[in-house]
Structures are given as structure tokens and as C-alpha cells.
DNA sequence: GCCGATTTGTCCGTATGTATC
DNA sequence: CGATACATACGGACAAATCGG
């Protein structure tokens, strides 16, 4: 993006991550930032709003803006709010291999509609994949995608990355993902494909995904083997949205 | 709050939840809302920004603002981004009993500092509690709180609610919580207090909490028995922050 | 394919309110 | 009490995407 606020946002983010503005310290005041970046009050605040939303800063009325970014390295692959699974693995230097185990078109039945929220009669593409990290099968996903959105995607496309196919070939981007995460006894079907080492339970995640048109286009269900994968997020209390 | 944008935000939220603006439909245009609420462009947009952040709407450039709120009832207690655990149970009509099983002050050792990020030598209050829902122990939590923040909190205060004590007696509010959620083999310590019914794994959650001063004041670790508890969140892609 | 109307997106300048020190 | 710093709100201008004629 070439927006002014976006440049400022990324620059301040860089300065925080570099340690120039350290954990629990205060940022320069808004007026200082306005002078530094030669822009208006509102534009600085818009940049700060994004940083606040990402858990980098907390504004303190009458005092200043405090840094709460803390550099941390995880021992698991963390599925966070930012990049795709592929990147999370790459960052940790792990070798990721994705294998498609089923790939078929179905029409939504009343039962399937109940689960996925898609309308009865709509055509879906259902893709099941196993993720192998450094030789172990740790992540099983089943995606239900609107056929009208995915077009003529092939299993090879899915093996690489569904989202990058959709963005590259269909000009579609993800806007919002609603996730639910829980621990659950593992179904036999999942056990068949994953390396569970005797565990009974896995983390299960349900995603409902909307694109930038606001169209609900994907329901997915994933199982993660214990110990390997985590999910992170950041909660901002309602009272703390003042920047926006 | 008595802010104009906050009233508008709550009113539109109510109208969405009531079904007046339904899932996948478009809101009235910004200009219409400006007329309806007799306020400025920016004030309407600020209200919409909050709704976007909460996963209620997606703005579509040149077209309108689409509703993605979907009413849903869960079969588990869902720990979401909004209220405390207590409320989540109350909403489902479940009887919640909290029992304090340990309550002691400790000084941060190098090892504890490594885990919690608190400075060595700082004094903490460590509280362990078990949550019983409808007769079953399903949720075990261990909170590490800055002693300087909690003051002279008693086990009775903790049995009710730590956060409402902190707000009521110490005038402190939570601003940001950073969570990590994973599935893990259950430690014997946790098994001792929870009703696991033979399961080996539980969902484990780590929270790091900052107050409205931006002060890091709490590290906590929780174990949830499978089947009973889930965690939800909403991811907004960076490209979709235009409202802010 | 172009034009104009509609709708969202970006940015500015200013004024005022409120909390902190 | 005054200076500083964040918070709210307004009004205006222009850019960019969409849609219908």
C-alpha cells in the first residue's frame, strides 16, 4: 500500500521490533511523531491504531503510548493472526510437505448445511490435506470451498497453497477468518493420517472465512497433533479502542 | 462511554444482532448513516471500525458495507475475546463454582523469570483455582500476578473474581491479553484436580496480560478438560483495516 | 467504452475535552 | 494552575472502486 498511514505504521513497527522503542517504554508523543513524519494528527493516530490492534502498543491517556511488543520465539509452530501456515513453518526453518488425500465436488445437503452454514444445493469443493513437518504428519485439514469461487483449481494447486492460487488465479483475497479452537478426542479418520504417538486427543480448529467482498466462501476443520502446533491471538478490550 | 461514536457503534451492533441488517446483506451507505445519526463522516467510520474489528462487517470499496455477523450457539463454553469466563458460563445457564487450591507469595527466580517474563527478584502472588461447571471440574488455572498491583487481595476475593477485585478495589482495568492455545499431555498436577475421564490431553492456554497503563502484570496458565471448553477469535487481514 | 452518480478510502486543519504531572 | 499528552468530533477536499445507462 502507498498510503501515508501505512508507511508510518510499518516504520514505527520496524522501530519497535528493532528495539529502538523497547518493551514497557513510551513512544515519542503524538506531536513529536507528527513533526517527524510531517503529517496530520489523524494520520499518525491511524498508524498507531493498527499497532494497537496488533498488540504492539497501549495508549495511556495523559501520559503517552506504551510499548507492549515483546520479542519471543516459540518452540511450536504457531498459527497466528498474520501469515499462512506455510510461512509459520518457513520462519522456524522447518520442512513442510503438503499432501492432498481427497479432492471432490459435492452438493450441500441439509446436514452439511447445518454444519457449514452454506445453503442447501450449493456446490462445494472439498479438499483434505495432510501437512508433514520434518518427517511427521502433524496437521490434517478438510476445507469446504464454494465451487463458484475456486473455479477449476486442481489438486496440484491445493498441494501448493489454496489461498495463493485463489489470489493469483482468481484475484480473490481473504478478509476475515472466524476461528474456534478446542481439544477433542481424535476421530479414527484423523488418526489414520496423523502421527499421534498414542495420544487420544488433538487440538481441533474450525475456521469460517470471508473474502474482501464479504462473501462467506470457506468452512474448514483441522486437527493438530499435540505438542507440535499452537494458536495465538491478541485480545483488545473494548475500552481500549481510543485510537480508532 | 458517552462518546457519540460509541452510541452509534452500539446501536448498529444492536440492529445487526436483531436481524434488521442480516448476514451477507449490505448496511445503509455511510451518507445514509450520517443523516440518520446526524454526525460526521469520520464519526460514523469510527463506529464502523469497531464493528469491523469484532467481525460484524466487511467494507467493500465502491459497493457498500457487508454484514458477516452470524448468530450461533455453541455446545461448549467458549472463551472469546469479550467477557470473562464467568459471563460465558452464565450465558449458557451453567452453574460455575470456583475453588482456590493454592494462594502464596513468591519471589521471581531466574527460572521463573524465563517463563513468565517478570524481572528477577520481583514479588508475585501465585493463585491456583479450579472451576467446576455443573458438578464437573473442567478448568484449572494458575495465575502469577505482580504483588504491587494486587495489593492485599485475599483468597476470598480470588474465589469470586480476580479482575473484578482489581477493578473495584484497585481501580485497575485490563487492556490487552496475549493468548497462546495448544493441546498438550496433561501433567499429573492438573490431572489431580480435573475430571479428565481417562483423557491424556487437555487444551492448555497461556495468557500474558497488560492493564490500561500498559503495565505487564499477569502471566497465567490454564488447562481445560476436552469437550467442555473452546476458545474463539477473529482474524482481520491487514489489508482490511480501511475503516480505522 | 465512456460518463456520471454512488460509495468507500485517505488526508488535512481545527477546535475542544479530559487525564496526568 | 499551567503545560503536556491523549481523545473526540467536525467539515471539507479529493482519490479510487463500482455500477448503470
CSV table of N, CA, C and O in Angstrom, one decimal, chain A residues 80-148:
chain,number,residue,atom,x,y,z
A,80,UNK,N,-0.8,-17.9,13.9
A,80,UNK,CA,-1.2,-16.6,14.4
A,80,UNK,C,-2.1,-15.9,13.5
A,80,UNK,O,-2.7,-16.5,12.6
A,81,UNK,N,-2.3,-14.6,13.8
A,81,UNK,CA,-3.3,-13.8,13.1
A,81,UNK,C,-2.7,-13.3,11.8
A,81,UNK,O,-3.4,-12.6,11.0
A,82,UNK,N,-1.4,-13.6,11.5
A,82,UNK,CA,-0.8,-12.9,10.4
A,82,UNK,C,-0.7,-13.8,9.2
A,82,UNK,O,-1.6,-13.8,8.4
A,83,UNK,N,0.4,-14.4,9.0
A,83,UNK,CA,0.6,-15.2,7.7
A,83,UNK,C,0.0,-16.5,7.7
A,83,UNK,O,-0.6,-17.0,8.7
A,84,UNK,N,0.1,-17.2,6.5
A,84,UNK,CA,-0.4,-18.6,6.4
A,84,UNK,C,0.5,-19.6,7.1
A,84,UNK,O,1.7,-19.2,7.5
A,85,UNK,N,0.0,-20.8,7.2
A,85,UNK,CA,0.7,-21.9,7.9
A,85,UNK,C,2.1,-22.1,7.3
A,85,UNK,O,3.1,-22.3,8.0
A,86,UNK,N,2.2,-22.0,6.0
A,86,UNK,CA,3.4,-22.2,5.2
A,86,UNK,C,4.5,-21.3,5.8
A,86,UNK,O,5.7,-21.7,6.0
A,87,UNK,N,4.2,-20.0,6.0
A,87,UNK,CA,5.2,-19.0,6.4
A,87,UNK,C,5.6,-19.3,7.9
A,87,UNK,O,6.8,-19.2,8.2
A,88,UNK,N,4.7,-19.7,8.7
A,88,UNK,CA,5.0,-20.0,10.1
A,88,UNK,C,6.0,-21.1,10.2
A,88,UNK,O,6.9,-21.1,11.0
A,89,UNK,N,5.9,-22.1,9.3
A,89,UNK,CA,6.9,-23.2,9.2
A,89,UNK,C,8.3,-22.7,8.7
A,89,UNK,O,9.3,-23.0,9.2
A,90,UNK,N,8.2,-21.9,7.6
A,90,UNK,CA,9.4,-21.4,7.0
A,90,UNK,C,10.2,-20.6,8.0
A,90,UNK,O,11.5,-20.7,8.1
A,91,UNK,N,9.5,-19.8,8.8
A,91,UNK,CA,10.2,-19.0,9.8
A,91,UNK,C,11.0,-19.8,10.8
A,91,UNK,O,12.1,-19.3,11.3
A,92,UNK,N,10.5,-21.0,11.1
A,92,UNK,CA,11.2,-21.8,12.0
A,92,UNK,C,12.2,-22.8,11.3
A,92,UNK,O,12.8,-23.6,11.9
A,93,UNK,N,12.3,-22.6,10.0
A,93,UNK,CA,13.3,-23.4,9.2
A,93,UNK,C,12.8,-24.9,9.2
A,93,UNK,O,13.7,-25.8,9.0
A,94,UNK,N,11.5,-25.1,9.2
A,94,UNK,CA,11.0,-26.5,9.2
A,94,UNK,C,10.6,-26.8,7.8
A,94,UNK,O,10.1,-26.0,7.0
A,95,UNK,N,10.8,-28.1,7.4
A,95,UNK,CA,10.5,-28.5,6.1
A,95,UNK,C,9.0,-29.0,6.0
A,95,UNK,O,8.6,-29.9,6.7
A,96,UNK,N,8.2,-28.3,5.2
A,96,UNK,CA,6.8,-28.6,5.2
A,96,UNK,C,6.5,-29.3,3.9
A,96,UNK,O,6.8,-28.8,2.8
A,97,UNK,N,5.8,-30.4,4.0
A,97,UNK,CA,5.3,-31.1,2.8
A,97,UNK,C,3.8,-31.3,2.9
A,97,UNK,O,3.3,-31.8,3.9
A,98,UNK,N,3.1,-30.9,1.9
A,98,UNK,CA,1.6,-31.0,1.9
A,98,UNK,C,1.2,-32.0,0.9
A,98,UNK,O,1.7,-32.1,-0.2
A,99,UNK,N,0.3,-32.9,1.4
A,99,UNK,CA,-0.2,-34.0,0.5
A,99,UNK,C,-1.7,-33.9,0.5
A,99,UNK,O,-2.4,-33.9,1.5
A,100,UNK,N,-2.3,-33.9,-0.7
A,100,UNK,CA,-3.7,-33.9,-0.9
A,100,UNK,C,-4.2,-35.4,-0.8
A,100,UNK,O,-3.7,-36.3,-1.5
A,101,UNK,N,-5.1,-35.7,0.1
A,101,UNK,CA,-5.6,-37.0,0.2
A,101,UNK,C,-7.0,-37.2,-0.3
A,101,UNK,O,-7.4,-38.4,-0.5
A,102,UNK,N,-7.7,-36.1,-0.5
A,102,UNK,CA,-9.0,-36.3,-1.2
A,102,UNK,C,-9.4,-34.9,-1.8
A,102,UNK,O,-9.0,-33.9,-1.3
A,103,UNK,N,-10.1,-35.0,-2.9
A,103,UNK,CA,-10.4,-33.8,-3.7
A,103,UNK,C,-11.7,-34.1,-4.5
A,103,UNK,O,-11.6,-34.8,-5.5
A,104,UNK,N,-12.8,-33.6,-4.0
A,104,UNK,CA,-14.0,-33.9,-4.7
A,104,UNK,C,-15.1,-32.8,-4.6
A,104,UNK,O,-15.0,-32.0,-3.7
A,105,UNK,N,-16.0,-32.8,-5.6
A,105,UNK,CA,-17.0,-31.8,-5.6
A,105,UNK,C,-18.3,-32.4,-5.0
A,105,UNK,O,-18.6,-33.6,-5.3
A,106,UNK,N,-19.0,-31.7,-4.1
A,106,UNK,CA,-20.2,-32.2,-3.5
A,106,UNK,C,-21.3,-31.1,-3.6
A,106,UNK,O,-21.0,-29.9,-3.7
A,107,UNK,N,-22.5,-31.5,-3.4
A,107,UNK,CA,-23.6,-30.6,-3.3
A,107,UNK,C,-24.1,-30.6,-1.9
A,107,UNK,O,-24.2,-31.6,-1.2
A,108,UNK,N,-24.4,-29.4,-1.3
A,108,UNK,CA,-24.7,-29.2,0.1
A,108,UNK,C,-26.0,-29.9,0.4
A,108,UNK,O,-27.0,-29.5,-0.1
A,109,UNK,N,-25.9,-30.8,1.3
A,109,UNK,CA,-27.1,-31.5,1.9
A,109,UNK,C,-27.6,-30.7,3.1
A,109,UNK,O,-26.9,-29.9,3.6
A,110,UNK,N,-28.9,-31.0,3.5
A,110,UNK,CA,-29.4,-30.3,4.7
A,110,UNK,C,-28.4,-30.5,5.9
A,110,UNK,O,-28.2,-29.5,6.7
A,111,UNK,N,-27.9,-31.7,6.1
A,111,UNK,CA,-27.0,-32.0,7.2
A,111,UNK,C,-25.7,-31.1,7.1
A,111,UNK,O,-25.2,-30.6,8.0
A,112,UNK,N,-25.1,-31.1,5.9
A,112,UNK,CA,-23.9,-30.4,5.6
A,112,UNK,C,-24.1,-28.9,5.8
A,112,UNK,O,-23.3,-28.1,6.3
A,113,UNK,N,-25.3,-28.4,5.4
A,113,UNK,CA,-25.7,-27.0,5.6
A,113,UNK,C,-25.7,-26.6,7.0
A,113,UNK,O,-25.3,-25.5,7.4
A,114,UNK,N,-26.2,-27.5,7.9
A,114,UNK,CA,-26.3,-27.3,9.3
A,114,UNK,C,-24.9,-27.0,9.9
A,114,UNK,O,-24.7,-26.1,10.7
A,115,UNK,N,-23.9,-27.8,9.4
A,115,UNK,CA,-22.6,-27.7,9.9
A,115,UNK,C,-21.8,-26.5,9.4
A,115,UNK,O,-21.2,-25.7,10.1
A,116,UNK,N,-21.9,-26.3,8.0
A,116,UNK,CA,-21.1,-25.4,7.4
A,116,UNK,C,-21.7,-24.0,7.2
A,116,UNK,O,-21.0,-23.0,6.9
A,117,UNK,N,-23.0,-23.9,7.3
A,117,UNK,CA,-23.8,-22.6,7.0
A,117,UNK,C,-23.9,-22.3,5.6
A,117,UNK,O,-24.4,-21.3,5.2
A,118,UNK,N,-23.4,-23.2,4.7
A,118,UNK,CA,-23.7,-23.0,3.3
A,118,UNK,C,-25.1,-23.4,2.9
A,118,UNK,O,-25.7,-24.2,3.6
A,119,UNK,N,-25.7,-22.7,1.9
A,119,UNK,CA,-27.1,-23.0,1.5
A,119,UNK,C,-27.2,-24.4,0.9
A,119,UNK,O,-26.3,-24.8,0.2
A,120,UNK,N,-28.3,-25.1,1.2
A,120,UNK,CA,-28.6,-26.3,0.6
A,120,UNK,C,-28.5,-26.2,-1.0
A,120,UNK,O,-29.0,-25.2,-1.5
A,121,UNK,N,-28.0,-27.2,-1.6
A,121,UNK,CA,-27.9,-27.2,-3.1
A,121,UNK,C,-26.7,-26.5,-3.7
A,121,UNK,O,-26.5,-26.7,-4.9
A,122,UNK,N,-26.0,-25.8,-2.9
A,122,UNK,CA,-24.8,-25.1,-3.4
A,122,UNK,C,-23.7,-26.2,-3.7
A,122,UNK,O,-23.6,-27.1,-2.9
A,123,UNK,N,-22.9,-25.9,-4.7
A,123,UNK,CA,-21.8,-26.8,-5.0
A,123,UNK,C,-20.5,-26.4,-4.3
A,123,UNK,O,-20.2,-25.2,-4.3
A,124,UNK,N,-19.9,-27.4,-3.7
A,124,UNK,CA,-18.7,-27.1,-2.9
A,124,UNK,C,-17.5,-28.0,-3.5
A,124,UNK,O,-17.8,-29.1,-4.0
A,125,UNK,N,-16.3,-27.5,-3.3
A,125,UNK,CA,-15.1,-28.3,-3.5
A,125,UNK,C,-14.6,-28.7,-2.1
A,125,UNK,O,-14.4,-27.8,-1.3
A,126,UNK,N,-14.5,-30.0,-1.9
A,126,UNK,CA,-14.0,-30.5,-0.6
A,126,UNK,C,-12.6,-31.0,-0.7
A,126,UNK,O,-12.4,-32.0,-1.5
A,127,UNK,N,-11.6,-30.5,0.0
A,127,UNK,CA,-10.2,-30.9,-0.1
A,127,UNK,C,-9.7,-31.3,1.2
A,127,UNK,O,-9.8,-30.6,2.2
A,128,UNK,N,-9.1,-32.5,1.3
A,128,UNK,CA,-8.5,-32.9,2.5
A,128,UNK,C,-7.0,-33.0,2.3
A,128,UNK,O,-6.5,-33.5,1.3
A,129,UNK,N,-6.2,-32.4,3.2
A,129,UNK,CA,-4.8,-32.4,3.1
A,129,UNK,C,-4.1,-32.8,4.4
A,129,UNK,O,-4.6,-32.5,5.5
A,130,UNK,N,-2.9,-33.4,4.3
A,130,UNK,CA,-2.1,-33.7,5.4
A,130,UNK,C,-0.8,-32.9,5.3
A,130,UNK,O,-0.2,-32.8,4.3
A,131,UNK,N,-0.4,-32.2,6.4
A,131,UNK,CA,0.8,-31.5,6.5
A,131,UNK,C,1.9,-32.3,7.2
A,131,UNK,O,1.6,-32.8,8.3
A,132,UNK,N,3.0,-32.4,6.6
A,132,UNK,CA,4.1,-33.2,7.2
A,132,UNK,C,5.2,-32.2,7.5
A,132,UNK,O,5.7,-31.5,6.6
A,133,UNK,N,5.6,-32.1,8.7
A,133,UNK,CA,6.7,-31.2,9.1
A,133,UNK,C,7.9,-32.1,9.6
A,133,UNK,O,7.7,-32.8,10.5
A,134,UNK,N,9.0,-31.9,8.9
A,134,UNK,CA,10.2,-32.6,9.3
A,134,UNK,C,10.0,-34.1,9.5
A,134,UNK,O,10.4,-34.7,10.4
A,135,UNK,N,9.2,-34.7,8.6
A,135,UNK,CA,9.0,-36.1,8.6
A,135,UNK,C,7.8,-36.6,9.4
A,135,UNK,O,7.6,-37.8,9.4
A,136,UNK,N,7.1,-35.8,10.1
A,136,UNK,CA,6.0,-36.2,10.9
A,136,UNK,C,4.7,-35.6,10.4
A,136,UNK,O,4.6,-34.4,10.1
A,137,UNK,N,3.6,-36.4,10.2
A,137,UNK,CA,2.3,-35.9,9.9
A,137,UNK,C,1.7,-35.3,11.1
A,137,UNK,O,1.2,-36.0,12.0
A,138,UNK,N,1.6,-34.0,11.1
A,138,UNK,CA,1.1,-33.3,12.3
A,138,UNK,C,-0.2,-32.5,12.2
A,138,UNK,O,-0.8,-32.0,13.1
A,139,UNK,N,-0.7,-32.4,10.9
A,139,UNK,CA,-1.7,-31.4,10.7
A,139,UNK,C,-2.6,-31.9,9.6
A,139,UNK,O,-2.2,-32.1,8.5
A,140,UNK,N,-3.9,-32.2,9.9
A,140,UNK,CA,-4.9,-32.6,8.9
A,140,UNK,C,-5.9,-31.6,8.7
A,140,UNK,O,-6.6,-31.1,9.7
A,141,UNK,N,-6.2,-31.2,7.5
A,141,UNK,CA,-7.2,-30.2,7.2
A,141,UNK,C,-8.2,-30.6,6.2
A,141,UNK,O,-7.9,-31.4,5.3
A,142,UNK,N,-9.5,-30.2,6.4
A,142,UNK,CA,-10.5,-30.5,5.5
A,142,UNK,C,-11.2,-29.2,5.2
A,142,UNK,O,-11.8,-28.6,6.0
A,143,UNK,N,-11.1,-28.8,3.9
A,143,UNK,CA,-11.6,-27.5,3.5
A,143,UNK,C,-12.9,-27.7,2.6
A,143,UNK,O,-12.9,-28.5,1.7
A,144,UNK,N,-13.9,-26.9,2.9
A,144,UNK,CA,-15.1,-26.9,2.1
A,144,UNK,C,-15.2,-25.5,1.5
A,144,UNK,O,-15.4,-24.5,2.1
A,145,UNK,N,-15.0,-25.5,0.1
A,145,UNK,CA,-14.9,-24.2,-0.6
A,145,UNK,C,-16.0,-24.0,-1.6
A,145,UNK,O,-16.4,-25.0,-2.3
A,146,UNK,N,-16.6,-22.8,-1.7
A,146,UNK,CA,-17.6,-22.5,-2.7
A,146,UNK,C,-17.0,-22.8,-4.1
A,146,UNK,O,-16.0,-22.2,-4.5
A,147,UNK,N,-17.7,-23.7,-4.8
A,147,UNK,CA,-17.2,-24.0,-6.2
A,147,UNK,C,-17.1,-22.8,-7.1
A,147,UNK,O,-16.2,-22.7,-7.8
A,148,UNK,N,-18.1,-21.9,-6.9
A,148,UNK,CA,-18.1,-20.7,-7.8
A,148,UNK,C,-16.9,-19.8,-7.5
A,148,UNK,O,-16.5,-19.0,-8.4
